[in-house]
GROMACS .gro file of N, CA and C in nm:
model
  201
    1MET      N    1 -14.536  -1.193   2.356
    1MET     CA    2 -14.395  -1.168   2.369
    1MET      C    3 -14.361  -1.024   2.333
    2GLY      N    4 -14.450  -0.949   2.274
    2GLY     CA    5 -14.424  -0.811   2.235
    2GLY      C    6 -14.386  -0.725   2.354
    3PHE      N    7 -14.455  -0.745   2.467
    3PHE     CA    8 -14.426  -0.667   2.586
    3PHE      C    9 -14.285  -0.694   2.636
    4LEU      N   10 -14.245  -0.820   2.639
    4LEU     CA   11 -14.110  -0.855   2.686
    4LEU      C   12 -14.003  -0.800   2.593
    5ASP      N   13 -14.029  -0.806   2.463
    5ASP     CA   14 -13.932  -0.751   2.368
    5ASP      C   15 -13.919  -0.600   2.385
    6ASP      N   16 -14.033  -0.534   2.406
    6ASP     CA   17 -14.029  -0.389   2.428
    6ASP      C   18 -13.952  -0.355   2.555
    7ALA      N   19 -13.975  -0.433   2.660
    7ALA     CA   20 -13.906  -0.409   2.786
    7ALA      C   21 -13.755  -0.432   2.770
    8LYS      N   22 -13.721  -0.536   2.695
    8LYS     CA   23 -13.580  -0.565   2.672
    8LYS      C   24 -13.514  -0.452   2.593
    9ASP      N   25 -13.582  -0.404   2.490
    9ASP     CA   26 -13.529  -0.293   2.410
    9ASP      C   27 -13.514  -0.167   2.495
   10ALA      N   28 -13.610  -0.140   2.580
   10ALA     CA   29 -13.604  -0.023   2.667
   10ALA      C   30 -13.488  -0.034   2.764
   11ALA      N   31 -13.468  -0.152   2.819
   11ALA     CA   32 -13.357  -0.174   2.912
   11ALA      C   33 -13.222  -0.158   2.842
   12GLU      N   34 -13.210  -0.209   2.721
   12GLU     CA   35 -13.086  -0.195   2.646
   12GLU      C   36 -13.059  -0.049   2.611
   13THR      N   37 -13.163   0.022   2.573
   13THR     CA   38 -13.148   0.164   2.541
   13THR      C   39 -13.105   0.242   2.664
   14ALA      N   40 -13.170   0.214   2.776
   14ALA     CA   41 -13.133   0.283   2.901
   14ALA      C   42 -12.989   0.251   2.939
   15GLY      N   43 -12.949   0.127   2.926
   15GLY     CA   44 -12.812   0.089   2.957
   15GLY      C   45 -12.712   0.159   2.868
   16ARG      N   46 -12.742   0.169   2.741
   16ARG     CA   47 -12.654   0.236   2.646
   16ARG      C   48 -12.641   0.385   2.680
   17LYS      N   49 -12.754   0.448   2.713
   17LYS     CA   50 -12.752   0.590   2.747
   17LYS      C   51 -12.673   0.615   2.875
   18ILE      N   52 -12.687   0.527   2.972
   18ILE     CA   53 -12.612   0.541   3.097
   18ILE      C   54 -12.463   0.527   3.069
   19LYS      N   55 -12.427   0.430   2.985
   19LYS     CA   56 -12.286   0.410   2.951
   19LYS      C   57 -12.230   0.533   2.881
   20GLU      N   58 -12.306   0.588   2.787
   20GLU     CA   59 -12.260   0.706   2.714
   20GLU      C   60 -12.244   0.825   2.808
   21ALA      N   61 -12.338   0.842   2.901
   21ALA     CA   62 -12.330   0.953   2.997
   21ALA      C   63 -12.207   0.935   3.085
   22TYR      N   64 -12.181   0.813   3.128
   22TYR     CA   65 -12.064   0.785   3.211
   22TYR      C   66 -11.935   0.818   3.134
   23GLU      N   67 -11.927   0.776   3.009
   23GLU     CA   68 -11.807   0.802   2.929
   23GLU      C   69 -11.788   0.951   2.906
   24ASP      N   70 -11.897   1.023   2.879
   24ASP     CA   71 -11.888   1.168   2.861
   24ASP      C   72 -11.838   1.237   2.987
   25THR      N   73 -11.891   1.195   3.101
   25THR     CA   74 -11.849   1.254   3.228
   25THR      C   75 -11.702   1.224   3.255
   26ALA      N   76 -11.661   1.101   3.229
   26ALA     CA   77 -11.521   1.064   3.249
   26ALA      C   78 -11.430   1.148   3.159
   27ASP      N   79 -11.472   1.171   3.036
   27ASP     CA   80 -11.393   1.255   2.944
   27ASP      C   81 -11.382   1.398   2.995
   28ARG      N   82 -11.494   1.453   3.044
   28ARG     CA   83 -11.492   1.590   3.094
   28ARG      C   84 -11.401   1.602   3.216
   29ILE      N   85 -11.407   1.504   3.304
   29ILE     CA   86 -11.321   1.506   3.422
   29ILE      C   87 -11.174   1.497   3.381
   30GLY      N   88 -11.144   1.409   3.286
   30GLY     CA   89 -11.008   1.397   3.237
   30GLY      C   90 -10.958   1.526   3.174
   31ASP      N   91 -11.045   1.593   3.099
   31ASP     CA   92 -11.007   1.719   3.037
   31ASP      C   93 -10.978   1.825   3.143
   32LYS      N   94 -11.059   1.829   3.248
   32LYS     CA   95 -11.038   1.927   3.354
   32LYS      C   96 -10.908   1.899   3.429
   33VAL      N   97 -10.879   1.771   3.454
   33VAL     CA   98 -10.754   1.734   3.520
   33VAL      C   99 -10.635   1.778   3.436
   34ASP      N  100 -10.642   1.756   3.306
   34ASP     CA  101 -10.534   1.798   3.216
   34ASP      C  102 -10.516   1.950   3.220
   35GLU      N  103 -10.628   2.022   3.225
   35GLU     CA  104 -10.623   2.168   3.230
   35GLU      C  105 -10.557   2.216   3.359
   36VAL      N  106 -10.593   2.156   3.470
   36VAL     CA  107 -10.535   2.196   3.599
   36VAL      C  108 -10.385   2.165   3.602
   37LYS      N  109 -10.347   2.049   3.548
   37LYS     CA  110 -10.204   2.014   3.542
   37LYS      C  111 -10.127   2.114   3.458
   38ALA      N  112 -10.183   2.152   3.345
   38ALA     CA  113 -10.116   2.248   3.257
   38ALA      C  114 -10.101   2.383   3.326
   39ASP      N  115 -10.206   2.428   3.395
   39ASP     CA  116 -10.198   2.554   3.469
   39ASP      C  117 -10.090   2.547   3.575
   40HIS      N  118 -10.081   2.435   3.643
   40HIS     CA  119  -9.978   2.417   3.747
   40HIS      C  120  -9.839   2.424   3.687
   41GLU      N  121  -9.819   2.361   3.573
   41GLU     CA  122  -9.688   2.362   3.508
   41GLU      C  123  -9.649   2.503   3.465
   42VAL      N  124  -9.746   2.580   3.417
   42VAL     CA  125  -9.719   2.718   3.376
   42VAL      C  126  -9.678   2.801   3.498
   43LYS      N  127  -9.752   2.788   3.606
   43LYS     CA  128  -9.720   2.864   3.727
   43LYS      C  129  -9.583   2.825   3.781
   44LYS      N  130  -9.552   2.697   3.776
   44LYS     CA  131  -9.421   2.649   3.822
   44LYS      C  132  -9.310   2.710   3.736
   45ALA      N  133  -9.329   2.710   3.604
   45ALA     CA  134  -9.228   2.766   3.514
   45ALA      C  135  -9.211   2.916   3.537
   46GLU      N  136  -9.322   2.986   3.559
   46GLU     CA  137  -9.313   3.130   3.585
   46GLU      C  138  -9.238   3.157   3.715
   47ALA      N  139  -9.266   3.078   3.817
   47ALA     CA  140  -9.198   3.095   3.945
   47ALA      C  141  -9.049   3.067   3.931
   48GLU      N  142  -9.015   2.965   3.853
   48GLU     CA  143  -8.874   2.932   3.831
   48GLU      C  144  -8.804   3.045   3.755
   49ARG      N  145  -8.871   3.102   3.656
   49ARG     CA  146  -8.814   3.212   3.580
   49ARG      C  147  -8.788   3.331   3.671
   50GLU      N  148  -8.885   3.364   3.756
   50GLU     CA  149  -8.868   3.476   3.848
   50GLU      C  150  -8.753   3.450   3.945
   51SER      N  151  -8.739   3.326   3.989
   51SER     CA  152  -8.631   3.290   4.080
   51SER      C  153  -8.496   3.308   4.013
   52VAL      N  154  -8.485   3.263   3.890
   52VAL     CA  155  -8.358   3.277   3.817
   52VAL      C  156  -8.327   3.424   3.792
   53GLU      N  157  -8.429   3.503   3.756
   53GLU     CA  158  -8.405   3.646   3.733
   53GLU      C  159  -8.355   3.713   3.860
   54LYS      N  160  -8.417   3.680   3.974
   54LYS     CA  161  -8.376   3.741   4.101
   54LYS      C  162  -8.234   3.698   4.137
   55LYS      N  163  -8.204   3.570   4.117
   55LYS     CA  164  -8.069   3.520   4.145
   55LYS      C  165  -7.967   3.593   4.059
   56ASN      N  166  -7.998   3.614   3.932
   56ASN     CA  167  -7.906   3.685   3.842
   56ASN      C  168  -7.888   3.830   3.884
   57GLU      N  169  -7.996   3.893   3.932
   57GLU     CA  170  -7.986   4.031   3.980
   57GLU      C  171  -7.893   4.039   4.101
   58VAL      N  172  -7.909   3.945   4.193
   58VAL     CA  173  -7.824   3.944   4.313
   58VAL      C  174  -7.678   3.922   4.273
   59LYS      N  175  -7.653   3.829   4.183
   59LYS     CA  176  -7.515   3.805   4.139
   59LYS      C  177  -7.457   3.930   4.073
   60ALA      N  178  -7.538   3.997   3.992
   60ALA     CA  179  -7.491   4.118   3.925
   60ALA      C  180  -7.457   4.226   4.027
   61GLU      N  181  -7.539   4.238   4.131
   61GLU     CA  182  -7.511   4.336   4.236
   61GLU      C  183  -7.381   4.302   4.309
   62LEU      N  184  -7.361   4.175   4.338
   62LEU     CA  185  -7.240   4.133   4.409
   62LEU      C  186  -7.114   4.157   4.324
   63ARG      N  187  -7.126   4.144   4.193
   63ARG     CA  188  -7.012   4.168   4.103
   63ARG      C  189  -6.991   4.316   4.080
   64GLY      N  190  -7.091   4.396   4.113
   64GLY     CA  191  -7.080   4.540   4.092
   64GLY      C  192  -7.119   4.581   3.951
   65ASP      N  193  -7.197   4.501   3.884
   65ASP     CA  194  -7.239   4.530   3.747
   65ASP      C  195  -7.334   4.650   3.740
   66ASN      N  196  -7.398   4.683   3.848
   66ASN     CA  197  -7.500   4.789   3.844
   66ASN      C  198  -7.441   4.928   3.870
   67GLU      N  199  -7.314   4.938   3.892
   67GLU     CA  200  -7.251   5.069   3.924
   67GLU      C  201  -7.227   5.150   3.802
   0.00000   0.00000   0.00000
């Protein structure tokens, strides 16, 4: 029975290592997704800020504030 026990232990170890590798990969993918989302939100906020600044400049010109 020693051979069967060794095979069972090896299979359990391999299964555990595969599970750990899968979980690590899933965590890395999740981290990358979070990073991409954060970058997108920053770019969106920067674009909105630039839009508001330009709108304010146009309004100021129309009011004659720059004269």
